[in-house]
Coordinates of C-alpha atoms and ligand atoms in Angstrom, one line a residue:
M1 CA -0.4 0.2 0.2
C2 CA 1.0 3.9 -0.9
G3 CA 3.0 5.2 2.0
I4 CA 3.2 9.0 3.1
V5 CA 5.6 10.7 4.7
G6 CA 6.2 14.9 5.1
Y7 CA 8.3 17.4 7.0
V8 CA 8.2 20.7 8.5
G9 CA 10.1 22.1 11.1
S10 CA 13.8 23.2 11.6
K11 CA 15.9 20.0 10.4
N12 CA 17.4 18.5 7.1
A13 CA 14.2 17.3 5.5
C14 CA 15.9 14.6 3.5
P15 CA 16.6 12.6 6.3
V16 CA 13.3 12.6 8.1
L17 CA 11.4 12.0 4.9
L18 CA 14.3 9.1 3.9
E19 CA 13.4 7.5 7.4
G20 CA 10.0 7.8 7.1
L21 CA 9.6 5.9 4.0
K22 CA 11.7 2.8 5.2
R23 CA 9.5 3.1 8.6
L24 CA 6.9 2.3 6.1
E25 CA 8.4 -0.3 3.7
Y26 CA 7.0 -3.3 6.0
R27 CA 3.0 -2.3 3.4
G28 CA 5.2 -3.2 0.3
Y29 CA 6.2 -0.9 -2.1
D30 CA 7.7 -0.7 -6.0
S31 CA 8.8 2.7 -6.0
A32 CA 9.5 5.9 -3.8
G33 CA 10.5 9.3 -4.6
V34 CA 11.7 12.7 -2.3
C35 CA 10.5 16.3 -2.9
V36 CA 12.3 18.9 -0.3
V37 CA 11.7 22.3 -1.2
G38 CA 15.0 24.5 -1.0
D39 CA 16.4 27.5 -1.9
G40 CA 12.6 29.0 -3.0
Q41 CA 12.8 25.4 -5.6
L42 CA 11.3 22.3 -5.7
Q43 CA 13.7 19.1 -5.9
I44 CA 12.5 16.3 -7.0
R45 CA 14.2 12.3 -6.7
K46 CA 13.0 9.1 -7.1
S47 CA 12.8 6.2 -8.4
Q48 CA 11.3 2.5 -9.1
G49 CA 12.4 -0.1 -6.8
R50 CA 13.3 0.3 -2.6
V51 CA 14.6 3.9 -0.5
G52 CA 17.6 2.7 -0.7
V53 CA 18.4 4.3 -4.0
V54 CA 16.0 7.2 -4.3
E55 CA 18.7 7.5 -0.5
R56 CA 21.8 6.3 -2.7
Q57 CA 20.4 9.7 -5.8
V58 CA 19.7 12.1 -2.8
L59 CA 23.3 11.8 -1.0
D60 CA 25.5 11.4 -4.1
D61 CA 23.5 15.0 -5.9
Q62 CA 25.9 17.4 -4.8
E63 CA 22.8 19.3 -6.3
M64 CA 20.8 18.6 -3.2
R65 CA 20.5 21.9 -1.4
P66 CA 19.5 22.4 2.2
A67 CA 15.7 22.4 2.9
T68 CA 13.8 22.0 6.3
V69 CA 10.0 21.4 4.3
G70 CA 9.2 18.2 1.9
I71 CA 6.9 15.1 0.9
A72 CA 8.0 11.2 0.4
H73 CA 6.4 8.7 -0.8
T74 CA 6.2 4.5 -1.8
R75 CA 4.2 3.9 -3.7
W76 CA 2.5 1.1 -4.4
A77 CA 1.4 0.8 -8.1
T78 CA -2.2 0.8 -9.3
H79 CA -2.2 3.1 -12.5
G80 CA 0.3 2.5 -14.6
E81 CA 3.1 0.3 -14.3
P82 CA 5.4 0.4 -11.6
N83 CA 8.4 2.9 -12.8
E84 CA 10.4 6.5 -12.2
P85 CA 8.0 8.3 -14.2
N86 CA 5.4 6.5 -12.4
A87 CA 6.6 7.1 -8.9
H88 CA 5.4 9.8 -6.5
P89 CA 6.2 13.1 -6.0
H90 CA 4.4 14.6 -8.8
A91 CA 4.9 17.7 -9.8
D92 CA 2.6 20.1 -12.0
D93 CA 3.8 21.2 -15.5
T94 CA 5.5 24.2 -14.2
G95 CA 7.1 22.2 -11.6
R96 CA 6.0 24.6 -8.7
I97 CA 4.1 22.4 -7.2
A98 CA 4.5 18.8 -6.2
I99 CA 2.2 16.0 -4.8
V100 CA 2.5 12.9 -2.8
H101 CA -1.4 10.7 -3.1
N102 CA -2.7 7.6 -1.6
G103 CA -6.0 6.2 -3.1
I104 CA -7.8 6.8 -6.6
I105 CA -8.9 8.8 -8.5
E106 CA -12.3 8.0 -9.7
N107 CA -13.1 11.2 -12.5
Y108 CA -8.8 11.7 -13.9
A109 CA -10.0 10.0 -16.8
T110 CA -12.1 13.5 -17.4
L111 CA -9.5 15.9 -15.6
R112 CA -7.0 14.4 -17.8
Q113 CA -8.8 15.1 -21.0
Y114 CA -9.9 18.7 -20.3
L115 CA -6.4 19.9 -18.9
L116 CA -4.9 18.1 -22.5
G117 CA -7.6 20.5 -23.5
K118 CA -5.6 23.6 -21.9
G119 CA -2.1 22.2 -22.7
H120 CA -0.6 20.4 -20.4
T121 CA 1.7 17.5 -20.6
F122 CA 1.8 14.1 -19.0
R123 CA 4.9 12.3 -18.0
S124 CA 2.9 10.0 -16.2
E125 CA -0.2 7.2 -16.6
T126 CA -1.3 8.4 -12.8
D127 CA -4.3 10.4 -11.4
T128 CA -2.0 11.3 -9.3
E129 CA -0.5 13.7 -11.9
V130 CA -3.4 14.8 -12.8
L131 CA -3.8 15.8 -9.0
A132 CA -1.2 18.5 -9.4
M133 CA -1.7 19.6 -13.0
L134 CA -5.3 20.3 -11.7
I135 CA -3.9 21.9 -8.6
G136 CA -1.0 24.2 -10.5
E137 CA -4.0 24.9 -13.2
F138 CA -6.2 26.6 -9.9
Y139 CA -3.3 28.4 -8.1
N140 CA -1.7 30.2 -11.6
D141 CA -5.6 30.8 -12.3
G142 CA -5.3 33.1 -9.7
A143 CA -6.9 30.4 -6.9
G144 CA -4.6 32.9 -4.3
S145 CA -2.1 30.6 -2.7
I146 CA -1.4 26.8 -2.6
E147 CA -4.6 26.6 0.4
Q148 CA -6.9 27.7 -1.9
A149 CA -5.9 26.1 -5.4
V150 CA -5.9 22.5 -2.8
R151 CA -9.1 23.4 -1.8
A152 CA -10.2 24.1 -6.0
A153 CA -8.7 21.2 -7.1
L154 CA -10.4 18.9 -4.9
G155 CA -13.5 20.4 -5.7
E156 CA -13.4 19.0 -9.1
V157 CA -12.2 15.7 -7.6
T158 CA -14.1 12.3 -7.1
G159 CA -12.7 9.4 -5.5
T160 CA -10.2 8.5 -2.1
Y161 CA -7.3 10.8 -1.0
G162 CA -4.5 11.5 0.9
I163 CA -2.6 14.3 -0.2
A164 CA 0.4 16.3 1.1
V165 CA 1.0 18.7 -1.7
A166 CA 4.3 21.3 -1.6
C167 CA 5.0 24.3 -3.5
A168 CA 8.5 26.1 -4.4
G169 CA 6.1 29.5 -4.4
E170 CA 5.9 28.3 -0.5
P171 CA 8.1 27.2 0.4
E172 CA 7.7 26.8 4.3
K173 CA 4.3 25.2 4.3
L174 CA 2.4 22.2 2.9
V175 CA -0.8 21.6 2.7
V176 CA -2.6 17.6 3.5
A177 CA -6.3 16.7 2.3
R178 CA -7.8 13.6 3.2
K179 CA -10.7 11.7 1.8
G180 CA -11.0 7.9 2.8
S181 CA -6.8 7.1 2.8
P182 CA -5.8 8.0 6.3
I183 CA -3.9 10.9 7.0
I184 CA -1.8 11.6 10.5
I185 CA 0.0 14.8 11.5
G186 CA 2.7 14.2 14.3
V187 CA 3.7 17.1 16.4
G188 CA 7.2 18.2 17.7
A189 CA 8.5 20.2 19.1
E190 CA 8.3 23.5 16.0
E191 CA 8.1 20.6 14.0
Y192 CA 5.4 18.1 12.1
I193 CA 5.7 15.5 10.4
V194 CA 2.3 14.4 7.9
A195 CA 2.0 10.8 7.6
S196 CA -0.5 7.9 6.0
D197 CA 0.5 6.1 8.7
A198 CA 2.2 6.7 12.6
S199 CA 4.3 4.8 12.3
A200 CA 6.4 6.8 10.3
I201 CA 5.9 8.9 12.9
L202 CA 6.8 7.1 16.1
E203 CA 10.5 8.0 16.3
H204 CA 9.9 11.2 16.5
T205 CA 6.7 12.4 18.6
V206 CA 4.2 10.5 20.1
N207 CA 0.7 13.7 19.6
V208 CA -0.8 13.5 17.1
V209 CA -3.7 15.0 15.7
Y210 CA -5.4 12.8 13.5
L211 CA -7.1 14.7 10.2
S212 CA -11.1 12.9 9.2
D213 CA -12.7 12.5 6.6
N214 CA -13.1 16.2 4.3
E215 CA -10.6 17.7 6.3
M216 CA -6.8 19.7 5.1
A217 CA -4.5 21.2 7.2
V218 CA -2.5 23.4 6.2
V219 CA 1.6 22.9 8.1
T220 CA 4.0 25.7 9.3
R221 CA 7.3 25.3 11.3
D222 CA 5.2 28.1 13.8
G223 CA 2.0 25.7 13.8
L224 CA -1.1 23.8 12.3
R225 CA -4.6 25.2 11.6
T226 CA -7.2 22.3 10.1
L227 CA -10.9 23.3 8.3
T228 CA -12.5 20.9 7.1
L229 CA -12.3 20.9 3.2
D230 CA -15.8 23.9 3.0
N231 CA -13.3 26.1 4.6
V232 CA -14.9 25.9 8.3
P233 CA -11.9 26.0 11.0
V234 CA -11.8 22.7 12.6
P235 CA -10.7 22.7 16.4
K236 CA -7.6 19.1 17.0
E237 CA -6.9 17.8 19.8
V238 CA -3.1 16.7 19.7
S239 CA -4.4 12.4 21.3
R240 CA -1.3 10.3 22.3
I241 CA -0.3 7.5 20.3
E242 CA -0.2 4.2 22.6
W243 CA 0.7 1.6 20.0
T244 CA 4.6 -0.4 19.6
L245 CA 6.0 0.0 15.7
D246 CA 5.6 -3.7 16.1
E247 CA 1.7 -2.9 16.5
I248 CA 1.5 -0.7 14.2
A249 CA 2.4 -2.4 11.3
R250 CA -0.1 -4.8 12.0
G251 CA -3.0 -1.8 12.4
G252 CA -3.5 -3.0 15.9
Y253 CA -4.1 -7.0 15.0
G254 CA -2.1 -9.4 17.1
H255 CA -1.7 -11.3 13.7
F256 CA -1.2 -9.5 9.8
M257 CA -4.2 -12.5 9.0
E258 CA -6.1 -10.9 11.9
K259 CA -5.6 -7.1 10.2
E260 CA -5.8 -8.6 6.1
I261 CA -9.3 -10.1 6.9
F262 CA -11.0 -7.2 9.0
E263 CA -9.0 -5.0 6.2
Q264 CA -11.7 -6.7 3.8
P265 CA -13.9 -3.8 3.6
E266 CA -12.0 -1.6 2.9
S267 CA -9.6 -3.9 -0.2
V268 CA -13.3 -4.5 -1.5
R269 CA -13.8 -0.5 -1.6
M270 CA -10.3 0.2 -3.0
C271 CA -10.6 -2.7 -5.9
L272 CA -14.0 -1.4 -7.1
G273 CA -12.8 2.4 -6.8
G274 CA -13.5 4.3 -10.4
R275 CA -14.9 1.0 -11.6
L276 CA -18.0 1.3 -10.9
D277 CA -19.7 3.9 -13.1
K278 CA -22.0 5.5 -11.1
R279 CA -23.6 8.1 -13.6
D280 CA -23.5 6.1 -16.6
R281 CA -23.9 2.8 -14.9
R282 CA -21.6 0.9 -16.5
I283 CA -18.3 -1.4 -15.2
Q284 CA -15.2 0.2 -16.9
L285 CA -12.2 -2.0 -15.9
G286 CA -9.2 0.4 -18.1
G287 CA -7.2 -3.2 -18.2
L288 CA -9.3 -4.9 -20.5
E289 CA -10.2 -1.5 -22.7
S290 CA -8.1 -3.0 -25.6
V291 CA -10.0 -6.3 -25.3
V292 CA -13.2 -6.2 -24.5
R293 CA -14.8 -6.2 -27.9
T294 CA -12.8 -9.8 -28.6
L295 CA -13.9 -10.7 -25.2
A296 CA -17.4 -9.8 -25.5
R297 CA -17.3 -12.7 -28.7
T298 CA -15.3 -15.2 -26.7
K299 CA -16.6 -18.2 -26.7
K300 CA -15.1 -20.4 -24.0
L301 CA -13.2 -19.0 -20.6
I302 CA -10.3 -21.4 -18.7
V303 CA -10.0 -19.9 -15.8
T304 CA -6.3 -20.7 -14.5
A305 CA -5.0 -21.0 -10.6
C306 CA -3.6 -22.9 -7.3
G307 CA -5.6 -22.8 -3.9
T308 CA -7.2 -20.2 -3.0
A309 CA -7.7 -17.9 -6.4
W310 CA -8.4 -21.8 -7.8
H311 CA -11.3 -21.4 -5.2
A312 CA -11.6 -17.6 -6.8
G313 CA -11.9 -19.4 -10.5
L314 CA -14.4 -21.7 -8.9
V315 CA -16.8 -19.0 -7.7
G316 CA -16.1 -17.1 -11.2
E317 CA -17.0 -20.1 -13.4
F318 CA -20.5 -20.2 -11.8
L319 CA -20.3 -15.8 -12.6
F320 CA -19.1 -15.9 -16.1
E321 CA -21.5 -18.8 -16.7
E322 CA -24.6 -17.1 -15.4
L323 CA -24.1 -13.7 -15.7
A324 CA -22.1 -13.4 -19.0
H325 CA -23.5 -16.7 -20.6
I326 CA -19.9 -17.9 -21.2
P327 CA -18.8 -21.3 -21.0
T328 CA -16.3 -21.8 -18.6
E329 CA -13.8 -24.3 -17.0
V330 CA -11.4 -24.0 -14.1
E331 CA -8.2 -25.9 -14.3
Y332 CA -5.7 -26.6 -11.8
A333 CA -2.9 -24.4 -13.7
S334 CA -0.6 -27.9 -12.1
E335 CA -3.1 -30.0 -14.1
F336 CA -3.4 -28.5 -17.1
R337 CA 0.0 -27.0 -17.4
Y338 CA 0.9 -30.8 -18.4
R339 CA -2.3 -32.1 -19.7
N340 CA -1.6 -31.1 -23.2
P341 CA -5.0 -29.0 -23.7
I342 CA -6.8 -28.5 -26.1
I343 CA -7.6 -24.4 -26.9
E344 CA -10.1 -23.7 -29.6
D345 CA -10.6 -20.5 -30.8
A346 CA -12.2 -17.4 -29.5
T347 CA -10.7 -18.2 -25.8
G348 CA -9.6 -16.7 -22.8
V349 CA -7.7 -17.7 -21.1
I350 CA -8.1 -16.4 -17.2
A351 CA -4.7 -16.8 -14.6
I352 CA -5.6 -15.4 -11.2
S353 CA -2.5 -14.6 -8.7
Q354 CA -1.9 -12.9 -5.6
S355 CA 1.2 -12.6 -5.9
G356 CA 1.3 -12.6 -10.1
E357 CA 4.2 -14.7 -9.7
T358 CA 2.6 -18.8 -8.8
A359 CA 5.1 -20.7 -10.8
D360 CA 2.3 -23.6 -12.3
T361 CA -0.2 -20.5 -12.8
L362 CA 2.5 -18.8 -15.5
A363 CA 3.7 -22.2 -17.3
A364 CA 0.0 -22.9 -17.7
L365 CA -1.0 -18.9 -18.8
R366 CA 2.6 -19.8 -21.4
E367 CA 0.7 -23.1 -22.4
A368 CA -3.0 -21.3 -23.4
K369 CA -0.9 -18.6 -25.0
D370 CA 1.2 -20.9 -26.8
K371 CA -1.8 -22.1 -28.2
G372 CA -3.1 -19.3 -29.4
A373 CA -5.8 -18.2 -26.5
L374 CA -6.6 -14.4 -25.3
A375 CA -4.3 -14.5 -22.0
L376 CA -6.0 -12.3 -19.3
G377 CA -4.5 -11.7 -15.7
I378 CA -6.4 -11.3 -12.1
V379 CA -3.5 -10.3 -10.4
N380 CA -2.7 -8.1 -7.2
V381 CA 0.8 -7.8 -7.3
V382 CA 1.2 -4.7 -10.3
G383 CA 4.0 -5.8 -11.8
S384 CA 4.4 -9.1 -11.5
T385 CA 5.9 -11.8 -13.4
I386 CA 2.1 -12.7 -14.9
A387 CA 0.6 -9.1 -15.0
R388 CA 3.1 -8.4 -17.4
E389 CA 3.0 -11.5 -19.5
T390 CA -0.6 -11.4 -20.1
D391 CA -2.6 -9.3 -23.1
A392 CA -4.2 -7.9 -20.7
G393 CA -5.9 -7.7 -17.1
V394 CA -7.4 -6.4 -13.8
Y395 CA -5.7 -5.4 -10.7
L396 CA -6.9 -6.5 -7.4
H397 CA -6.1 -3.2 -5.6
A398 CA -6.8 -5.7 -2.7
G399 CA -3.3 -4.0 -1.2
P400 CA -0.1 -6.1 0.1
E401 CA -1.4 -9.6 1.7
I402 CA 1.5 -9.8 4.1
G403 CA -0.2 -13.2 6.2
V404 CA 0.4 -16.4 3.3
A405 CA -2.9 -17.3 3.9
S406 CA -4.4 -15.7 1.4
T407 CA -8.4 -13.8 3.1
K408 CA -8.5 -9.9 1.3
A409 CA -7.6 -11.8 -2.3
F410 CA -10.2 -13.9 -2.1
T411 CA -12.5 -11.6 -1.7
C412 CA -11.1 -8.7 -4.1
Q413 CA -10.7 -11.8 -6.5
I414 CA -14.2 -12.6 -6.6
V415 CA -15.2 -8.8 -6.4
V416 CA -13.0 -8.0 -9.7
E417 CA -14.5 -11.6 -11.7
T418 CA -18.1 -10.0 -10.9
M419 CA -17.4 -6.5 -12.8
M420 CA -15.9 -8.4 -15.5
A421 CA -18.7 -10.9 -15.8
L422 CA -21.6 -8.3 -15.2
M423 CA -18.8 -6.4 -18.0
L424 CA -19.2 -8.7 -20.4
G425 CA -22.8 -9.8 -19.7
R426 CA -23.7 -5.9 -20.3
R427 CA -22.3 -6.6 -23.7
R428 CA -23.8 -10.0 -25.0
L429 CA -27.2 -9.8 -22.7
M430 CA -27.7 -8.4 -20.0
S431 CA -30.3 -5.6 -19.2
Q432 CA -29.2 -2.0 -18.1
Q433 CA -32.2 -2.9 -15.3
A434 CA -29.9 -6.4 -13.6
M435 CA -26.7 -3.7 -14.2
D436 CA -27.9 -1.4 -12.1
Q437 CA -29.4 -3.4 -9.5
Y438 CA -26.0 -5.5 -9.3
I439 CA -24.0 -2.4 -9.6
D440 CA -26.4 -0.8 -6.4
E441 CA -25.7 -4.3 -4.8
L442 CA -22.1 -4.4 -5.4
E443 CA -21.1 -1.1 -4.1
R444 CA -23.7 -2.5 -0.7
I445 CA -20.7 -5.3 0.1
P446 CA -18.4 -3.0 1.9
E447 CA -20.4 -2.7 4.7
K448 CA -22.7 -5.7 4.7
M449 CA -18.8 -7.5 5.3
S450 CA -18.7 -5.3 8.2
R451 CA -20.9 -5.6 9.6
V452 CA -20.7 -10.1 9.1
L453 CA -16.9 -9.0 10.3
E454 CA -18.7 -7.8 14.4
Q455 CA -19.8 -11.6 14.7
S456 CA -15.4 -12.4 15.1
E457 CA -16.2 -13.0 19.3
T458 CA -19.1 -15.1 18.9
I459 CA -17.3 -17.0 16.4
R460 CA -14.4 -17.4 18.3
Q461 CA -16.2 -18.9 22.1
V462 CA -17.9 -20.8 18.8
T463 CA -13.9 -22.8 17.6
G464 CA -13.1 -22.9 20.9
E465 CA -15.8 -25.5 21.5
Y466 CA -14.7 -27.8 19.4
I467 CA -11.3 -27.2 19.3
D468 CA -10.1 -30.4 20.4
R469 CA -11.8 -32.0 17.5
E470 CA -9.5 -32.8 14.1
N471 CA -11.9 -33.5 11.5
W472 CA -14.2 -31.0 9.9
L473 CA -16.7 -31.0 6.8
F474 CA -17.3 -27.8 5.0
L475 CA -20.3 -27.7 2.4
G476 CA -22.1 -25.7 0.6
R477 CA -23.9 -26.0 -2.8
G478 CA -23.7 -23.5 -6.2
Y479 CA -22.2 -20.8 -5.4
N480 CA -21.1 -21.5 -2.2
Y481 CA -19.8 -25.2 -2.6
P482 CA -16.4 -22.8 -3.7
V483 CA -16.3 -21.0 -0.3
A484 CA -16.6 -24.5 0.8
L485 CA -13.4 -25.4 -0.1
E486 CA -11.6 -22.6 0.8
G487 CA -13.1 -22.7 4.8
A488 CA -11.8 -25.8 4.9
L489 CA -8.2 -24.7 3.0
K490 CA -8.0 -22.4 5.5
L491 CA -8.7 -24.3 8.4
K492 CA -5.9 -27.0 7.3
E493 CA -3.3 -24.6 6.2
I494 CA -2.9 -22.5 9.6
S495 CA -3.6 -24.5 12.2
Y496 CA -3.4 -28.1 10.9
I497 CA -6.6 -29.8 12.1
H498 CA -7.6 -32.2 9.5
A499 CA -10.6 -30.4 7.4
E500 CA -12.8 -31.8 4.3
G501 CA -14.4 -28.8 1.6
L502 CA -17.4 -31.2 -0.5
P503 CA -21.3 -30.0 -2.6
A504 CA -23.3 -30.6 -0.1
A505 CA -24.8 -33.5 -1.8
E506 CA -21.8 -35.4 -2.4
M507 CA -21.8 -36.1 0.8
K508 CA -24.4 -38.7 0.7
H509 CA -22.0 -40.2 -1.9
G510 CA -19.1 -41.3 0.7
P511 CA -18.4 -38.6 3.3
I512 CA -21.3 -39.9 5.4
A513 CA -19.9 -42.3 6.3
L514 CA -17.4 -40.2 8.4
I515 CA -20.0 -38.0 10.6
H516 CA -20.1 -39.3 14.2
E517 CA -21.2 -37.7 17.1
G518 CA -19.5 -35.0 17.7
M519 CA -17.9 -34.1 14.5
P520 CA -18.0 -30.8 13.8
V521 CA -19.2 -30.0 9.9
V522 CA -20.1 -26.4 9.2
F523 CA -23.2 -25.6 6.5
V524 CA -22.5 -22.8 4.2
A525 CA -26.6 -22.1 4.2
P526 CA -27.8 -18.7 3.3
R527 CA -31.2 -18.3 1.2
C528 CA -30.4 -19.1 -1.7
A529 CA -32.6 -21.9 -4.8
T530 CA -30.9 -24.1 -3.4
Y531 CA -31.4 -23.4 0.2
D532 CA -33.9 -26.1 1.4
K533 CA -32.0 -29.2 -0.5
V534 CA -29.0 -27.8 1.6
V535 CA -31.4 -27.8 4.7
S536 CA -32.1 -32.0 3.9
N537 CA -28.0 -32.5 4.4
I538 CA -28.3 -31.0 7.3
E539 CA -30.9 -33.1 8.8
E540 CA -28.6 -36.0 7.6
V541 CA -25.9 -34.9 9.4
R542 CA -28.1 -33.9 12.5
A543 CA -29.7 -37.7 12.3
R544 CA -26.0 -39.1 12.7
K545 CA -25.4 -37.1 15.9
G546 CA -22.5 -34.1 13.9
R547 CA -22.5 -30.5 16.0
I548 CA -23.4 -28.4 13.8
I549 CA -21.7 -24.7 12.1
A550 CA -24.3 -22.8 9.4
I551 CA -23.9 -19.7 7.3
A552 CA -27.0 -18.8 7.2
T553 CA -29.0 -15.2 6.4
E554 CA -30.1 -12.5 8.6
G555 CA -33.7 -13.5 9.1
D556 CA -33.6 -16.8 9.2
E557 CA -34.3 -18.3 12.6
D558 CA -36.1 -21.2 11.3
I559 CA -32.4 -22.2 10.8
R560 CA -31.3 -22.7 14.4
R561 CA -34.1 -25.9 15.1
Y562 CA -31.7 -27.7 12.7
C563 CA -28.3 -26.2 14.4
D564 CA -26.3 -26.0 17.2
H565 CA -24.4 -22.2 15.7
V566 CA -26.0 -20.0 13.4
F567 CA -23.8 -17.1 11.9
Y568 CA -25.2 -14.5 9.7
I569 CA -24.5 -12.8 7.1
P570 CA -27.1 -10.2 5.5
E571 CA -28.8 -10.1 2.3
A572 CA -27.4 -10.9 -0.5
P573 CA -28.3 -11.5 -4.4
A574 CA -26.6 -15.6 -4.5
A575 CA -22.9 -14.5 -7.5
L576 CA -22.4 -12.2 -4.7
Q577 CA -23.1 -14.4 -1.4
P578 CA -19.2 -15.7 -1.4
L579 CA -17.6 -12.1 -0.3
L580 CA -19.4 -12.9 2.6
T581 CA -20.1 -16.1 3.3
V582 CA -16.4 -16.7 3.6
I583 CA -16.2 -14.2 5.7
P584 CA -17.1 -16.7 9.0
L585 CA -14.8 -19.2 7.6
Q586 CA -11.2 -17.0 7.7
L587 CA -12.2 -16.1 11.3
L588 CA -12.9 -19.6 11.9
A589 CA -9.5 -20.7 11.1
F590 CA -8.0 -17.6 12.5
H591 CA -9.1 -18.7 16.2
A592 CA -8.7 -21.8 15.3
A593 CA -4.9 -21.5 15.1
V594 CA -4.8 -18.5 18.1
L595 CA -6.6 -21.1 20.1
R596 CA -4.2 -24.1 19.1
G597 CA -1.1 -21.7 19.4
C598 CA 0.0 -21.8 16.0
N599 CA 2.1 -19.4 13.6
V600 CA -0.9 -18.1 12.0
D601 CA 1.1 -15.1 9.6
K602 CA 4.3 -17.7 9.0
P603 CA 2.2 -21.4 9.3
R604 CA 4.9 -24.7 8.5
N605 CA 5.9 -25.8 5.0
L606 CA 3.9 -23.2 3.2
A607 CA 5.0 -19.9 1.3
K608 CA 3.3 -16.5 0.6
S609 CA 4.5 -17.1 -3.1
V610 CA 5.1 -20.6 -4.5
T611 CA 7.4 -19.7 -7.5
V612 CA 8.5 -23.4 -7.4
E613 CA 6.7 -26.8 -9.4
Ligands
LIG701 C1 -4.4 -20.5 1.2 C2 -2.8 -19.6 -0.3 C3 -2.3 -20.2 -1.6 C4 -2.2 -19.6 -2.6 C5 -1.1 -19.7 -4.1 C6 -1.7 -19.4 -5.2 O1 -4.4 -19.5 1.8 O2 -2.0 -18.6 -0.1 O3 -3.3 -21.2 -1.2 O4 -3.7 -18.8 -3.0 O5 -0.4 -20.4 -3.6 O6 -0.8 -18.6 -4.7 P1 -1.0 -17.0 -5.8 O7 -2.9 -16.4 -5.6 O8 -0.2 -16.3 -5.4 O9 -1.1 -17.4 -7.0

């Protein structure tokens, strides 16, 4: 995830900014940069790669003038490749205003067009450079001050941002603002450290001011003025940071996996950001623009992936077939690569991978490409090998996933598949009315996820009751069958409990022999077309004295009659249910691992990125 640092004080700004960036490295990034205001001029140094590369540039550069004000950034690529031109800070084309930005400017394409019309030229592919240019446009058009120019520019922007802006014309000052992306201001002795994350502040001070959404601050060495984006002063209290650096990296959670489970409402928002065109009621996936017409005529899709990403692919099979009417197959990448698969004309292959480096998935993709398939990727890590080798694709924008067990990448993979299926569906057969409904429902998902997460403590208690059981079953049907598989995988990989996931109706063809008194069986049973059938399966387990944990839809009190425990998800269309039903299963696995004293974030024998066969 991108990181911001800013400094205003009496120290040499560069080392403070670079140290701050190093504190943010744990968030993951692919390029970095600094801008200091020395002798009334902006001096920007940036590079692809590590903060250390920028540090060397700064140290080796005899022309760097000492400065006491500056901004800096680590970038996790979203719009555009991870390279030097796309790295932050971005300047306007007078070179007098520079900005660092976290978040997504959703209407950047429209603003870019407007600014091109005004004669501006762009060096990067980023939405941030568009914002820099827009601020410059207002500043040079007589806005009066950098504060007013920032306010005017933000008034034109839709999307999310945390920003820090430096201006050569007002060299003692930083302007910062926040909407949807955090900005914290450390308050030292005649110095201020701006950051997106308290870990960059902590070595200077524990005293901080938190900006809320739709607020900005003007920071000089002499003081801090906080106000709303509408220019109404907002007095702020100075709070104390109580966390250690290590706790901050984990966002106050005990484990990265827990943090990532709880981040899902936000990561899904990021994933949807700028892609649901609310005005024209359509889905816009920039990464597929070049192939969308070919794709709409595709006769068959093959999704290939491993592990959790393969489960997301199974959900995709339902989505592509139901919403876009494209026949879809899902293949284990490790099998596909050696099977000499038949690739007919007009076939698209979608490789799904969080890391973008999984050896089997990459090999499967190459095999499909060699055979003439259109190669697409759904990948989290920007610039990764799979992302580079595909003809087109969609990034997850989920932010770095550090816990080895994949959680937020899974839900964002499904969100991307849903958006793809809707976009293609609308081009093939779907009515605008149906599209409108799905767009509305997708927008509601983050808030619904938060409601499911509220049950974490209840899930922990129930998990505790069964913590000594060594065999679990997870059952679901339709869209929730892959969720059952994912629930079983999560439990086994981090708590080392044996678990199997199955389509619920398969149970009677063999696995029912396993059911015995006290065996925990998890049913993913929200309201959907097969609900009654799943209830019959629940009865079969109950008759054999299994213990039943169900994931059901809010308001379904009836199901309690058959089950020992019920966790609820809010009502949602079947196609979107996996985004909610998986969350109790992630929490169940997480709590089981903690209760059994396992290393949650680094389970034995597992690696985050499997780059070997
Ligand atoms: C499970 C898990 C793995 C990965 C699989 C693919 O929690 O993380 O099953 O999903 O190794 O990895 P990526 O998505 O990086 O290709």
